[in-house]
mmCIF file of C-alpha atoms and ligand atoms in Angstrom:
data_model
loop_
_atom_site.group_PDB
_atom_site.id
_atom_site.type_symbol
_atom_site.label_atom_id
_atom_site.label_comp_id
_atom_site.label_asym_id
_atom_site.label_seq_id
_atom_site.Cartn_x
_atom_site.Cartn_y
_atom_site.Cartn_z
ATOM 1 C CA MET A 1 -40.617 8.278 3.953
ATOM 2 C CA LYS A 2 -38.998 11.061 6.703
ATOM 3 C CA LEU A 3 -36.773 9.426 8.841
ATOM 4 C CA ILE A 4 -33.995 10.895 10.575
ATOM 5 C CA ALA A 5 -30.071 8.612 11.439
ATOM 6 C CA PRO A 6 -28.232 10.886 13.829
ATOM 7 C CA SER A 7 -24.441 10.009 13.091
ATOM 8 C CA VAL A 8 -22.641 8.857 16.182
ATOM 9 C CA LEU A 9 -19.676 9.871 14.915
ATOM 10 C CA SER A 10 -20.326 12.978 16.766
ATOM 11 C CA ALA A 11 -21.050 11.510 19.702
ATOM 12 C CA ASP A 12 -18.700 11.344 23.342
ATOM 13 C CA PHE A 13 -17.247 7.464 22.039
ATOM 14 C CA GLY A 14 -16.370 8.182 26.381
ATOM 15 C CA HIS A 15 -19.619 8.203 27.125
ATOM 16 C CA LEU A 16 -21.532 6.707 24.743
ATOM 17 C CA ALA A 17 -23.879 3.868 26.676
ATOM 18 C CA ASP A 18 -25.464 7.300 27.452
ATOM 19 C CA ASP A 19 -25.710 8.538 24.318
ATOM 20 C CA LEU A 20 -27.120 5.431 22.707
ATOM 21 C CA GLU A 21 -29.632 5.246 25.432
ATOM 22 C CA MET A 22 -30.422 9.141 24.315
ATOM 23 C CA ILE A 23 -30.696 7.537 20.707
ATOM 24 C CA ASN A 24 -33.238 4.823 22.663
ATOM 25 C CA ARG A 25 -35.776 7.487 24.171
ATOM 26 C CA SER A 26 -35.801 10.006 21.159
ATOM 27 C CA GLU A 27 -37.291 9.487 17.749
ATOM 28 C CA ALA A 28 -35.054 9.061 16.166
ATOM 29 C CA ASP A 29 -35.382 6.258 13.791
ATOM 30 C CA TRP A 30 -32.150 4.495 12.721
ATOM 31 C CA LEU A 31 -28.519 5.410 14.205
ATOM 32 C CA HIS A 32 -26.401 5.732 11.484
ATOM 33 C CA VAL A 33 -22.741 5.077 11.481
ATOM 34 C CA ASP A 34 -19.163 5.610 9.606
ATOM 35 C CA VAL A 35 -16.953 4.029 8.867
ATOM 36 C CA MET A 36 -13.448 5.271 7.562
ATOM 37 C CA ASP A 37 -9.711 3.575 6.113
ATOM 38 C CA GLY A 38 -7.449 7.026 5.854
ATOM 39 C CA THR A 39 -7.449 5.936 2.067
ATOM 40 C CA PHE A 40 -10.616 6.355 0.708
ATOM 41 C CA VAL A 41 -11.332 9.289 3.079
ATOM 42 C CA PRO A 42 -8.620 11.786 4.649
ATOM 43 C CA ASN A 43 -9.855 9.896 8.457
ATOM 44 C CA ILE A 44 -9.921 7.337 10.164
ATOM 45 C CA SER A 45 -12.869 6.739 12.294
ATOM 46 C CA PHE A 46 -13.469 3.242 14.253
ATOM 47 C CA GLY A 47 -14.376 -0.442 12.478
ATOM 48 C CA PHE A 48 -15.448 -3.645 14.462
ATOM 49 C CA PRO A 49 -14.981 -3.243 18.277
ATOM 50 C CA LEU A 50 -17.466 -0.489 18.341
ATOM 51 C CA MET A 51 -20.366 -2.961 16.698
ATOM 52 C CA GLU A 52 -20.432 -4.680 19.612
ATOM 53 C CA PRO A 53 -21.526 -2.054 22.062
ATOM 54 C CA MET A 54 -23.319 -0.382 19.540
ATOM 55 C CA ARG A 55 -25.192 -3.219 18.703
ATOM 56 C CA LYS A 56 -24.895 -4.102 22.293
ATOM 57 C CA TYR A 57 -26.582 -1.063 23.805
ATOM 58 C CA CYS A 58 -28.487 0.678 21.000
ATOM 59 C CA THR A 59 -32.399 -0.797 20.185
ATOM 60 C CA LYS A 60 -32.169 1.388 16.714
ATOM 61 C CA PRO A 61 -30.946 -0.474 13.726
ATOM 62 C CA LEU A 62 -27.955 0.318 12.486
ATOM 63 C CA ASP A 63 -27.230 2.044 9.250
ATOM 64 C CA VAL A 64 -23.570 1.088 8.555
ATOM 65 C CA HIS A 65 -22.283 3.681 6.169
ATOM 66 C CA LEU A 66 -18.530 2.412 4.904
ATOM 67 C CA MET A 67 -16.170 5.152 3.196
ATOM 68 C CA ILE A 68 -13.697 2.634 3.228
ATOM 69 C CA VAL A 69 -11.506 1.441 -0.660
ATOM 70 C CA HIS A 70 -12.157 -2.674 -0.588
ATOM 71 C CA PRO A 71 -15.461 -2.676 0.841
ATOM 72 C CA GLU A 72 -16.061 -6.383 -0.661
ATOM 73 C CA LYS A 73 -13.283 -7.652 1.874
ATOM 74 C CA TYR A 74 -15.550 -6.728 4.951
ATOM 75 C CA VAL A 75 -19.338 -6.027 3.910
ATOM 76 C CA GLU A 76 -19.556 -9.659 5.153
ATOM 77 C CA ARG A 77 -18.186 -8.411 8.783
ATOM 78 C CA PHE A 78 -20.394 -5.521 9.156
ATOM 79 C CA CYS A 79 -23.334 -7.839 8.646
ATOM 80 C CA ASP A 80 -22.214 -10.256 11.307
ATOM 81 C CA ALA A 81 -21.841 -7.283 13.561
ATOM 82 C CA GLY A 82 -25.367 -6.081 13.528
ATOM 83 C CA ALA A 83 -25.981 -3.981 10.566
ATOM 84 C CA TRP A 84 -29.002 -3.359 10.076
ATOM 85 C CA SER A 85 -27.880 -1.873 6.132
ATOM 86 C CA VAL A 86 -24.173 -1.332 4.658
ATOM 87 C CA GLY A 87 -23.954 0.973 1.991
ATOM 88 C CA PHE A 88 -20.153 1.196 0.215
ATOM 89 C CA HIS A 89 -19.454 3.859 -1.537
ATOM 90 C CA LEU A 90 -19.846 3.553 -6.209
ATOM 91 C CA GLU A 91 -16.903 5.564 -7.175
ATOM 92 C CA ALA A 92 -15.243 2.746 -4.682
ATOM 93 C CA VAL A 93 -15.457 0.092 -6.602
ATOM 94 C CA ASP A 94 -14.841 -1.362 -10.144
ATOM 95 C CA ASP A 95 -18.137 -3.168 -10.364
ATOM 96 C CA PRO A 96 -20.727 -2.925 -7.185
ATOM 97 C CA LEU A 97 -23.023 -5.717 -8.021
ATOM 98 C CA PRO A 98 -20.884 -8.932 -6.773
ATOM 99 C CA ILE A 99 -20.389 -7.061 -3.601
ATOM 100 C CA LEU A 100 -24.051 -5.724 -3.366
ATOM 101 C CA ASP A 101 -24.895 -9.410 -3.980
ATOM 102 C CA LEU A 102 -22.799 -10.435 -0.240
ATOM 103 C CA ILE A 103 -24.668 -8.250 1.743
ATOM 104 C CA LYS A 104 -28.396 -9.468 0.427
ATOM 105 C CA ALA A 105 -26.724 -13.650 1.196
ATOM 106 C CA LYS A 106 -26.755 -12.012 4.396
ATOM 107 C CA GLY A 107 -29.994 -10.522 4.234
ATOM 108 C CA VAL A 108 -29.168 -7.073 5.040
ATOM 109 C CA ARG A 109 -30.573 -3.790 2.963
ATOM 110 C CA THR A 110 -28.338 -2.306 1.044
ATOM 111 C CA CYS A 111 -27.094 1.250 0.224
ATOM 112 C CA LEU A 112 -25.099 2.707 -2.885
ATOM 113 C CA THR A 113 -23.323 6.195 -1.657
ATOM 114 C CA ILE A 114 -22.094 8.891 -3.772
ATOM 115 C CA ASN A 115 -20.044 11.559 -2.855
ATOM 116 C CA PRO A 116 -20.473 14.972 -4.045
ATOM 117 C CA ASP A 117 -18.277 15.146 -7.292
ATOM 118 C CA ILE A 118 -19.939 11.550 -8.486
ATOM 119 C CA ASP A 119 -22.648 12.708 -11.294
ATOM 120 C CA VAL A 120 -25.773 11.506 -9.971
ATOM 121 C CA LYS A 121 -26.755 9.795 -13.156
ATOM 122 C CA ARG A 122 -24.169 7.155 -12.376
ATOM 123 C CA LEU A 123 -26.725 5.483 -9.429
ATOM 124 C CA VAL A 124 -29.439 5.592 -12.335
ATOM 125 C CA PRO A 125 -28.467 1.883 -13.422
ATOM 126 C CA TYR A 126 -28.545 0.788 -9.572
ATOM 127 C CA LEU A 127 -31.374 2.007 -8.500
ATOM 128 C CA ASP A 128 -33.533 -1.186 -8.766
ATOM 129 C CA LYS A 129 -30.754 -3.179 -7.381
ATOM 130 C CA VAL A 130 -30.581 -1.649 -3.816
ATOM 131 C CA ASP A 131 -32.591 -0.573 -1.115
ATOM 132 C CA MET A 132 -31.429 2.782 -0.415
ATOM 133 C CA VAL A 133 -28.641 6.075 -2.398
ATOM 134 C CA LEU A 134 -27.120 8.165 -0.592
ATOM 135 C CA LEU A 135 -26.356 11.283 -1.529
ATOM 136 C CA MET A 136 -23.411 12.921 1.060
ATOM 137 C CA SER A 137 -24.088 16.820 0.747
ATOM 138 C CA VAL A 138 -20.729 17.272 1.869
ATOM 139 C CA PHE A 139 -17.156 15.362 0.790
ATOM 140 C CA ALA A 140 -17.441 12.377 3.301
ATOM 141 C CA GLY A 141 -14.738 12.584 6.362
ATOM 142 C CA PHE A 142 -15.527 14.486 8.882
ATOM 143 C CA GLY A 143 -19.229 15.860 10.652
ATOM 144 C CA GLY A 144 -19.491 19.091 11.388
ATOM 145 C CA GLN A 145 -18.961 20.300 7.252
ATOM 146 C CA LYS A 146 -21.609 22.718 5.229
ATOM 147 C CA PHE A 147 -24.060 21.622 3.359
ATOM 148 C CA ILE A 148 -24.055 21.804 -0.536
ATOM 149 C CA PRO A 149 -26.417 23.568 -1.567
ATOM 150 C CA GLU A 150 -26.416 21.572 -5.293
ATOM 151 C CA THR A 151 -27.840 18.543 -3.228
ATOM 152 C CA MET A 152 -30.971 19.443 -4.092
ATOM 153 C CA ASP A 153 -30.963 19.178 -7.752
ATOM 154 C CA LYS A 154 -29.393 15.401 -7.161
ATOM 155 C CA ILE A 155 -32.093 14.945 -4.660
ATOM 156 C CA ARG A 156 -34.849 15.924 -7.435
ATOM 157 C CA PHE A 157 -33.431 14.118 -10.395
ATOM 158 C CA ILE A 158 -32.869 11.254 -8.433
ATOM 159 C CA LYS A 159 -36.640 10.767 -6.623
ATOM 160 C CA ALA A 160 -37.897 11.761 -10.162
ATOM 161 C CA GLU A 161 -36.027 8.547 -11.777
ATOM 162 C CA ILE A 162 -37.591 6.362 -8.522
ATOM 163 C CA VAL A 163 -40.675 7.074 -9.020
ATOM 164 C CA LYS A 164 -41.130 6.666 -12.822
ATOM 165 C CA ARG A 165 -40.201 3.420 -12.629
ATOM 166 C CA ASN A 166 -42.360 3.362 -9.731
ATOM 167 C CA LEU A 167 -39.195 1.715 -7.484
ATOM 168 C CA PRO A 168 -39.001 1.247 -3.844
ATOM 169 C CA THR A 169 -35.454 2.844 -3.333
ATOM 170 C CA LEU A 170 -35.224 5.251 -0.551
ATOM 171 C CA ILE A 171 -32.626 8.286 -0.797
ATOM 172 C CA GLU A 172 -30.650 9.310 1.988
ATOM 173 C CA ILE A 173 -28.790 12.753 2.289
ATOM 174 C CA ASP A 174 -25.855 12.689 4.777
ATOM 175 C CA GLY A 175 -23.478 16.119 5.858
ATOM 176 C CA GLY A 176 -24.626 19.121 6.924
ATOM 177 C CA VAL A 177 -28.129 18.322 7.933
ATOM 178 C CA ASN A 178 -29.894 20.633 10.291
ATOM 179 C CA ALA A 179 -33.328 21.826 11.713
ATOM 180 C CA GLU A 180 -32.886 24.919 8.583
ATOM 181 C CA ASN A 181 -32.953 22.573 5.963
ATOM 182 C CA ALA A 182 -34.126 19.342 7.077
ATOM 183 C CA ALA A 183 -37.976 20.435 5.503
ATOM 184 C CA GLU A 184 -36.797 21.496 2.559
ATOM 185 C CA LEU A 185 -34.612 18.303 1.667
ATOM 186 C CA PHE A 186 -37.945 15.995 2.840
ATOM 187 C CA ALA A 187 -39.881 18.395 0.651
ATOM 188 C CA ALA A 188 -36.900 17.412 -2.697
ATOM 189 C CA GLY A 189 -37.280 13.865 -2.431
ATOM 190 C CA ALA A 190 -35.428 12.581 0.511
ATOM 191 C CA ASP A 191 -36.115 9.573 2.846
ATOM 192 C CA VAL A 192 -33.637 10.459 5.666
ATOM 193 C CA LEU A 193 -31.383 12.313 7.127
ATOM 194 C CA VAL A 194 -28.310 12.084 8.611
ATOM 195 C CA ALA A 195 -27.709 14.400 10.710
ATOM 196 C CA GLY A 196 -24.545 14.606 13.171
ATOM 197 C CA SER A 197 -23.618 17.601 14.881
ATOM 198 C CA ALA A 198 -26.873 19.179 14.574
ATOM 199 C CA VAL A 199 -28.261 16.637 16.647
ATOM 200 C CA PHE A 200 -24.979 15.527 19.092
ATOM 201 C CA GLY A 201 -24.034 19.101 19.372
ATOM 202 C CA ALA A 202 -27.360 20.646 20.537
ATOM 203 C CA LYS A 203 -28.019 21.363 23.875
ATOM 204 C CA ASP A 204 -31.107 19.104 23.730
ATOM 205 C CA PRO A 205 -30.580 16.328 21.019
ATOM 206 C CA GLU A 206 -33.796 14.624 21.555
ATOM 207 C CA GLU A 207 -35.821 18.073 21.673
ATOM 208 C CA MET A 208 -33.375 18.777 18.262
ATOM 209 C CA ILE A 209 -34.114 15.316 16.764
ATOM 210 C CA ARG A 210 -37.950 15.972 17.147
ATOM 211 C CA LYS A 211 -38.015 19.473 15.658
ATOM 212 C CA MET A 212 -36.383 17.906 12.293
ATOM 213 C CA LYS A 213 -39.174 15.223 12.065
ATOM 214 C CA ILE A 214 -41.671 18.555 13.012
ATOM 215 C CA THR A 215 -40.199 20.519 10.995
ATOM 216 C CA ALA A 216 -40.729 17.912 8.183
HETATM 217 C C1 LIG B 1 -19.319 12.587 6.917
HETATM 218 C C2 LIG B 1 -20.003 11.474 7.380
HETATM 219 C C3 LIG B 1 -21.394 11.938 7.749
HETATM 220 C C4 LIG B 1 -20.896 12.669 8.996
HETATM 221 C C5 LIG B 1 -22.351 13.483 9.224
HETATM 222 O O1 LIG B 1 -18.203 11.637 5.874
HETATM 223 O O2 LIG B 1 -20.782 9.852 6.361
HETATM 224 O O3 LIG B 1 -22.339 10.999 8.534
HETATM 225 O O4 LIG B 1 -20.930 12.213 10.553
HETATM 226 O O5 LIG B 1 -22.320 15.001 9.880
HETATM 227 P P1 LIG B 1 -23.249 16.239 10.187
HETATM 228 O O6 LIG B 1 -24.347 16.020 10.046
HETATM 229 O O7 LIG B 1 -22.120 16.676 10.783
HETATM 230 O O8 LIG B 1 -22.371 16.747 9.055
HETATM 231 ZN ZN1 LIG B 2 -22.405 8.971 6.779
#
């Protein structure tokens, strides 16, 4: 699969509806929604109040990426708020399984995420228990950072595991993705590319989304 998920973190929140309409018109597949709590990551983004307008104005699935401690307290509320998928960080919890069950019980797709300093092998036991894994290609917390090249080998490793076990699990990559590295990321085995600044910082965001899909 070759999907593009623009990250709303880089949108203009003063004109959010306009940016969401652009996403609706574009060839974007999902809208990536970055929720930061100021504790798991050294930044605060937004929470439930923005889920409402996003659900109202965005016709694309909302791919929620929780960068928060205690995701077990909030995953159900994000499901109820209209998330199409809910992901949280493996390193933020003791046992991800009961939290995945909370999301699954809501009929919402699950995603487990790791930061670049977490051993990718830690995802292996969960590959058959989630719909998607998200490999961070920058440290979670801020848009506009530089892609960490070591991510490529991690994608190939996880892809090989998924193929070997014939699993439907998707691989999502988040951080520093742009039109220059998109093709290489898809070729390595990524299914979903998140792009914040590359899309919203472009002169023509719709064209940039198209370009990222075509270069793939
Ligand atoms: C970073 C977020 C990313 C971010 C990506 O913590 O998880 O989704 O918005 O931004 P860019 O594409 O600018 O690196
Ligand atoms: Zn993200």
